[in-house]
Amino acid sequence: MLRKVRAYIEEFHLLTDDKPIIVGVSGGADSVALLSVLCDLNYQCIAAHCNFHLRGSESDHDEAFVRTFTSARNIPYYKIDFDTESYAEEKHISIEMAARELRYQWFEQLRVSLSAQAIAVAHHEQDNVETVLLNLIRGTGIKGLTGMQPKNEYVVRPLLSVKRNDILAWLEHKDISYVTDSTNLSDEYTRNFIRLKIIPLLEEINPSVSEAIIRTAENLTDAEKLYASSLSEYQKKVLSEDHSVLIEPLLNTPAPKTVLYEILKSYGFNRSVVNDIYLSLSGESGKRFYSSTHQLLKDRDRLFIVPLAEPEKDTQCLFLNEQDREIQSPIKLSLRNEVIIESPSISKEKNIATLDRDKLQFPLCLRRWKEGDWFIPFGMKGRKKLSDYFTDRKLSLFEKEKIRVLCSGENIVWIVGERIDNRFCVDKNSKEMLIIQFFD
């Protein structure tokens, strides 16, 4: 077994000889074998044990075993206690997931503090088979069907090519003791149910089903690399600079629904919602879809995605007094007065408004725009509805929702970040300017 593990480590460049390795040790056969094998291969090992306090005195017995085992072999040993059930309840996750999160968070903290090169965990071939079946049952994509990988950032799995029976035979040959987790003999948890019920049934059909599943996962690993590469190229074609999704290029891809899902899943949209979004692509503008963190808007030829925000009342008004020089919320503005001595220098940037101060009535009001609002665009004489102005500017619904206006009395002075009203512009009779800058 030593030769097999050494060859696997070398093939996938898992470990080096110059830095220590954090080895997760529960006290069970797999982790004890991993620690023993790595020590026999002359790696610098540091044992790390988690007591999740899920099995009463049995958990404490496992901790005592690992402490005694490592002490007898002069292996550095660290341990931590977790209130796993409270953590699971707080995070609204399963006990299995809570234990996993707590374990890997601590392992990483330990790796950093001890300047270790990696975190070695004892997953073996059967664990990988269970993972592939578990992901298949959950309905994951091609990535999930590739199973566990030899290396995932700092986490390495040196025993992934070793069968469980080989591990047990090696421990017996070396006369190395270990503890047995009673929960591994129960089908209470999903993974255990697959191990104790599903795989034996599959072996009745094909005694070599585990090898077949691993072989399929290896084949899919290469297929997934090609898939990821192609997907990256398609995403470049369908995503605009503002990260909105361009509908026509999306529909021209070989598998538009899949490309759309791969883009949207990182924003929290599940397959069911993505299917609804896909069906809306040929429909009218204005339809919205929501995940737990984002909202998506179908607007003309594209899909806009923005984070969910706290709703604000359209009638909310923030008053700006003559002495105000800046505001930070709900948007950031700076204000300054400037006396006109000669011909004024007026910025053409949309985020800067240069106004005749004497034409303004304080306090000014900063609010969201609403239907029916109108103004006289700078350089024009006739009034224009803001809704028509936004249509001419081809602003999306999301962009329109973010628009605020600055008002003097009942009159709009500036569509912030867009255009000022002609009635408040600086002219030849102006004596003092109010210059307002918007920081988007």
XYZ file of C-alpha atoms in Angstrom:
440
model
C 0.000 0.000 0.000
C 2.881 2.358 0.700
C 4.042 2.096 -2.905
C 0.537 2.777 -4.202
C 0.051 5.856 -2.019
C 3.539 7.182 -2.830
C 2.871 6.793 -6.559
C -0.488 8.555 -6.231
C 1.078 11.473 -4.327
C 3.753 11.833 -6.995
C 1.322 11.510 -9.915
C -0.861 14.366 -8.697
C 1.908 16.407 -6.965
C 0.022 16.362 -3.669
C 2.861 16.828 -1.164
C 6.461 17.939 -0.796
C 9.103 17.058 1.777
C 9.893 20.562 3.026
C 6.818 21.531 5.085
C 4.557 19.805 7.637
C 1.111 18.392 6.833
C -2.062 18.755 8.890
C -3.648 15.277 9.034
C -7.289 15.032 10.077
C -7.505 12.098 12.506
C -10.859 10.939 13.901
C -9.482 7.711 15.337
C -11.246 5.528 12.774
C -9.508 3.053 10.498
C -9.173 5.375 7.495
C -7.649 8.366 9.274
C -5.357 6.229 11.441
C -4.114 4.476 8.292
C -3.557 7.822 6.553
C -1.501 9.175 9.453
C 0.514 5.957 9.720
C 1.189 5.737 5.974
C 2.327 9.354 5.714
C 4.621 8.926 8.722
C 6.074 5.737 7.165
C 6.711 7.758 3.995
C 8.713 10.221 6.149
C 6.386 13.213 5.850
C 6.212 15.705 8.747
C 2.747 15.060 10.143
C 0.665 17.046 12.627
C -2.447 15.246 13.880
C -5.646 17.300 14.224
C -8.692 15.863 16.013
C -12.212 17.330 16.214
C -14.542 16.358 19.060
C -18.037 17.137 17.757
C -19.701 15.895 20.973
C -22.411 14.048 19.048
C -22.002 10.579 20.596
C -21.577 11.282 24.303
C -18.818 9.261 25.980
C -17.950 7.590 22.662
C -16.759 10.961 21.286
C -14.551 11.449 24.352
C -13.203 7.903 23.986
C -12.187 8.651 20.376
C -10.405 11.804 21.498
C -8.518 9.898 24.195
C -7.524 7.216 21.687
C -6.068 9.738 19.212
C -4.197 11.532 21.984
C -2.658 8.242 23.196
C -1.933 7.037 19.648
C -0.079 10.208 18.646
C 1.756 10.496 21.962
C 3.144 6.964 21.632
C 4.556 7.881 18.201
C 5.760 11.409 19.114
C 3.429 12.980 16.551
C 2.403 16.604 17.297
C -1.267 16.656 18.288
C -3.973 19.344 18.316
C -7.636 18.988 19.199
C -10.740 21.173 19.352
C -14.239 20.860 20.836
C -17.368 21.853 18.887
C -20.988 22.383 19.894
C -22.073 20.949 16.551
C -25.802 20.776 17.210
C -26.010 24.457 18.199
C -24.022 25.439 15.115
C -26.308 23.399 12.851
C -29.390 24.990 14.405
C -27.952 28.486 14.104
C -27.006 28.019 10.441
C -30.154 25.998 9.578
C -28.079 23.171 8.110
C -27.800 19.444 8.712
C -25.555 17.955 11.387
C -23.390 16.434 8.647
C -22.913 19.801 6.952
C -22.273 21.563 10.265
C -19.544 19.065 11.191
C -17.971 19.465 7.755
C -17.931 23.269 7.913
C -16.536 23.350 11.449
C -13.875 20.751 10.642
C -12.511 22.394 7.517
C -12.629 25.917 8.973
C -10.465 24.794 11.885
C -8.130 22.728 9.714
C -7.455 25.803 7.557
C -6.826 28.013 10.604
C -4.391 25.395 11.885
C -2.657 25.113 8.511
C -2.058 28.857 8.385
C -0.904 29.207 11.996
C 1.523 26.261 11.717
C 2.732 27.129 8.183
C 1.717 23.677 6.969
C 1.706 22.875 3.248
C -1.584 20.983 3.125
C -4.505 19.381 4.940
C -4.589 15.615 4.361
C -7.930 13.840 4.765
C -8.606 10.108 4.597
C -11.152 9.765 1.801
C -10.649 6.512 -0.099
C -12.091 4.910 -3.231
C -15.356 3.816 -1.614
C -15.936 7.336 -0.287
C -15.554 8.564 -3.844
C -18.095 6.050 -5.127
C -20.563 7.222 -2.461
C -19.955 10.860 -3.412
C -20.687 10.207 -7.088
C -23.915 8.360 -6.219
C -24.928 11.048 -3.719
C -24.426 13.788 -6.327
C -26.327 11.743 -8.911
C -29.282 11.397 -6.524
C -29.210 15.144 -5.786
C -29.237 15.949 -9.485
C -25.937 17.832 -9.713
C -24.364 18.631 -13.060
C -21.327 17.109 -14.704
C -18.998 18.623 -12.086
C -20.651 16.647 -9.293
C -20.354 13.391 -11.220
C -16.557 13.723 -11.380
C -16.494 12.903 -7.654
C -13.741 13.896 -5.247
C -10.504 15.247 -6.666
C -6.991 14.342 -5.412
C -6.391 17.988 -4.538
C -8.733 20.886 -3.832
C -6.723 24.008 -2.976
C -4.923 22.998 0.259
C -6.949 19.823 0.897
C -5.307 16.614 -0.392
C -6.593 13.031 -0.482
C -3.623 10.620 -0.670
C -5.794 7.497 -0.159
C -8.271 8.179 -2.956
C -6.932 5.328 -5.089
C -6.997 2.823 -2.196
C -9.856 0.427 -1.481
C -11.369 0.234 1.986
C -10.555 -3.482 2.288
C -6.895 -2.741 1.486
C -6.802 -0.191 4.292
C -8.200 -2.666 6.810
C -5.806 -5.401 5.627
C -2.825 -3.065 5.954
C -3.818 -2.035 9.509
C -4.177 -5.683 10.488
C -0.820 -6.553 8.932
C 0.853 -3.706 10.827
C -1.071 -4.549 14.029
C -2.355 -0.968 14.293
C -5.490 -0.450 16.377
C -8.286 2.016 15.701
C -11.764 2.895 16.947
C -15.103 2.195 15.264
C -17.670 4.985 14.979
C -21.035 3.382 15.802
C -22.849 5.837 13.510
C -21.007 4.296 10.548
C -22.994 1.109 11.200
C -26.307 2.974 11.032
C -28.204 4.033 7.911
C -29.529 7.151 9.655
C -27.457 9.491 7.525
C -27.721 9.690 3.741
C -24.138 8.687 2.981
C -24.346 5.716 5.309
C -27.617 4.655 3.651
C -25.859 4.631 0.265
C -22.952 2.664 1.732
C -25.024 0.067 3.585
C -28.082 -0.268 1.346
C -27.617 1.087 -2.184
C -24.135 -0.132 -3.084
C -24.797 -3.753 -1.961
C -27.907 -3.797 -4.186
C -25.895 -2.448 -7.142
C -23.245 -5.104 -6.524
C -25.934 -7.744 -7.057
C -26.244 -6.436 -10.619
C -22.508 -5.840 -11.132
C -20.009 -7.070 -8.522
C -17.481 -4.554 -9.921
C -19.871 -1.602 -9.770
C -17.514 0.495 -7.614
C -14.702 0.192 -10.165
C -17.164 1.034 -12.960
C -18.369 4.155 -11.147
C -14.802 5.344 -10.483
C -13.878 4.720 -14.128
C -16.889 6.772 -15.250
C -15.973 9.592 -12.856
C -12.436 9.674 -14.255
C -13.778 9.869 -17.809
C -16.135 12.664 -16.822
C -13.278 14.597 -15.210
C -11.700 15.176 -18.622
C -15.121 15.844 -20.179
C -15.813 18.431 -17.479
C -12.574 20.268 -18.318
C -13.661 20.537 -21.957
C -17.141 21.612 -20.818
C -15.731 24.328 -18.542
C -13.442 25.616 -21.300
C -16.262 25.815 -23.863
C -18.609 27.378 -21.324
C -16.064 30.106 -20.572
C -15.886 31.013 -24.267
C -19.675 31.184 -24.589
C -19.968 33.320 -21.467
C -17.594 35.866 -23.005
C -19.950 36.127 -25.981
C -23.181 36.530 -24.040
C -22.075 38.762 -21.138
C -21.822 42.504 -21.743
C -19.445 44.881 -19.979
C -22.052 45.632 -17.303
C -22.457 41.845 -16.722
C -25.964 41.769 -18.180
C -26.836 38.754 -20.339
C -27.355 39.486 -24.050
C -30.355 37.449 -25.187
C -29.662 37.051 -28.911
C -26.048 35.788 -28.498
C -27.298 33.496 -25.712
C -29.928 31.939 -27.980
C -27.265 31.384 -30.640
C -25.227 29.103 -28.367
C -25.627 25.309 -28.811
C -27.258 24.919 -25.359
C -28.663 28.302 -24.261
C -30.523 27.013 -21.190
C -27.363 25.348 -19.845
C -25.232 28.425 -20.503
C -27.859 30.566 -18.761
C -27.947 28.259 -15.734
C -24.160 28.231 -15.387
C -24.173 32.040 -15.385
C -27.090 32.481 -12.999
C -26.354 29.782 -10.435
C -23.636 31.966 -8.869
C -26.376 34.550 -8.169
C -28.480 31.999 -6.287
C -30.964 31.078 -9.056
C -31.923 27.398 -9.049
C -32.734 25.305 -12.121
C -36.485 25.714 -11.710
C -36.277 29.517 -11.762
C -33.745 29.450 -14.619
C -36.206 27.365 -16.644
C -38.847 30.060 -16.099
C -36.359 32.769 -17.089
C -35.461 30.854 -20.228
C -39.141 30.604 -21.225
C -39.498 34.382 -20.788
C -36.718 35.264 -23.252
C -39.115 35.637 -26.175
C -41.719 37.472 -24.101
C -42.340 41.104 -23.247
C -39.977 43.252 -21.217
C -40.442 43.929 -17.532
C -40.716 40.447 -16.053
C -38.731 39.942 -12.864
C -37.318 36.874 -11.158
C -35.826 36.528 -7.689
C -33.246 34.444 -5.855
C -32.467 34.802 -2.163
C -29.797 37.419 -2.951
C -30.543 38.908 -6.398
C -33.270 39.962 -8.763
C -33.229 39.556 -12.528
C -35.076 41.759 -14.997
C -35.881 40.870 -18.603
C -35.552 44.220 -20.383
C -35.727 44.345 -24.188
C -32.654 42.522 -25.524
C -30.947 41.580 -22.279
C -31.227 40.280 -18.727
C -30.106 42.574 -15.918
C -29.008 41.118 -12.566
C -28.699 43.249 -9.437
C -28.418 42.508 -5.700
C -31.592 42.727 -3.665
C -31.840 46.004 -1.791
C -34.040 47.347 0.953
C -37.099 49.023 -0.631
C -37.271 52.791 -0.394
C -40.394 54.925 -0.565
C -40.699 56.983 -3.749
C -41.962 59.949 -1.732
C -38.937 59.996 0.570
C -37.260 63.415 0.381
C -33.878 64.508 1.680
C -33.537 68.269 2.134
C -30.305 70.079 1.272
C -29.727 73.412 3.002
C -27.586 76.307 1.807
C -24.758 75.425 4.191
C -24.559 71.741 3.202
C -21.313 70.791 1.465
C -21.794 67.045 1.035
C -24.157 64.154 1.629
C -23.213 60.466 1.839
C -26.624 58.791 1.678
C -28.764 57.767 -0.133
C -26.265 58.896 -2.791
C -22.992 60.769 -2.478
C -22.994 64.419 -3.543
C -20.574 67.296 -2.977
C -21.693 70.933 -3.210
C -19.699 74.179 -3.548
C -20.424 77.778 -4.399
C -18.332 79.771 -6.827
C -18.607 83.505 -7.565
C -18.581 84.331 -11.285
C -15.900 86.908 -12.088
C -15.261 86.241 -15.737
C -16.718 83.766 -18.217
C -17.563 80.687 -16.131
C -16.039 77.286 -16.890
C -18.919 74.826 -17.086
C -18.247 71.086 -17.013
C -19.924 68.942 -19.660
C -19.736 65.816 -17.515
C -23.134 64.300 -16.693
C -22.204 63.745 -13.055
C -21.566 67.488 -12.501
C -24.394 70.038 -12.420
C -23.521 73.734 -12.732
C -26.501 75.821 -11.609
C -27.354 79.500 -11.152
C -27.540 79.794 -7.378
C -29.859 82.797 -7.410
C -32.481 80.808 -9.337
C -32.678 78.145 -6.616
C -35.097 78.036 -3.702
C -33.640 76.378 -0.570
C -33.893 73.884 0.904
C -33.481 71.721 -2.188
C -35.200 68.343 -2.201
C -33.498 65.112 -3.302
C -35.978 62.341 -4.055
C -36.742 59.443 -6.390
C -38.460 60.332 -9.631
C -42.113 59.436 -10.075
C -44.565 59.096 -12.924
C -45.754 62.486 -14.151
C -42.447 64.250 -13.416
C -41.278 66.603 -16.164
C -38.462 69.047 -16.787
C -37.106 71.320 -19.505
C -33.881 69.688 -20.726
C -30.814 71.941 -20.856
C -30.586 73.606 -24.267
C -34.305 73.173 -25.000
C -37.433 75.264 -24.440
C -40.234 72.713 -24.243
C -41.007 70.477 -21.305
C -40.389 66.721 -21.457
C -41.685 63.903 -19.282
C -38.957 62.043 -17.463
C -40.435 58.742 -18.635
C -40.022 59.875 -22.269
C -36.499 61.099 -21.574
C -35.571 57.703 -20.098
C -37.057 55.937 -23.126
C -34.985 58.126 -25.466
C -31.908 57.314 -23.379
C -32.827 53.584 -23.551
C -32.403 53.186 -19.809
C -33.341 49.799 -18.356
C -35.967 49.509 -15.639
C -33.203 48.903 -13.099
C -31.387 52.052 -14.214
C -34.613 54.053 -14.052
C -35.352 52.792 -10.550
C -32.020 54.155 -9.338
C -32.637 57.661 -10.724
C -33.027 60.551 -8.286
C -33.988 64.120 -8.985
C -32.969 67.345 -7.273
C -35.838 69.825 -6.918
C -36.231 73.496 -6.138
C -39.735 73.861 -4.796
C -41.940 71.854 -7.197
C -39.503 72.146 -10.105
C -36.871 69.610 -11.082
C -33.424 71.180 -11.169
C -31.350 68.150 -12.132
C -31.893 64.538 -13.082
C -28.914 63.452 -11.011
C -26.137 62.054 -13.175
C -28.074 62.851 -16.377
C -29.144 66.398 -17.280
C -30.029 69.734 -15.674
C -33.172 71.764 -16.255
C -32.717 74.671 -18.660
C -34.500 77.068 -16.257
C -31.675 76.757 -13.717
C -28.646 76.927 -15.994
C -25.938 79.583 -15.747
C -26.425 82.459 -18.204
C -24.842 85.854 -18.938
C -26.646 87.432 -15.989
C -25.544 84.837 -13.432
C -23.433 86.062 -10.513
C -22.851 82.884 -8.487
C -22.811 79.195 -9.332
C -23.710 76.164 -7.272
C -21.623 73.217 -8.509
C -22.859 69.773 -7.478
C -20.924 66.579 -8.188
C -22.469 63.131 -8.104
C -20.234 60.172 -7.170
C -21.724 57.078 -8.766
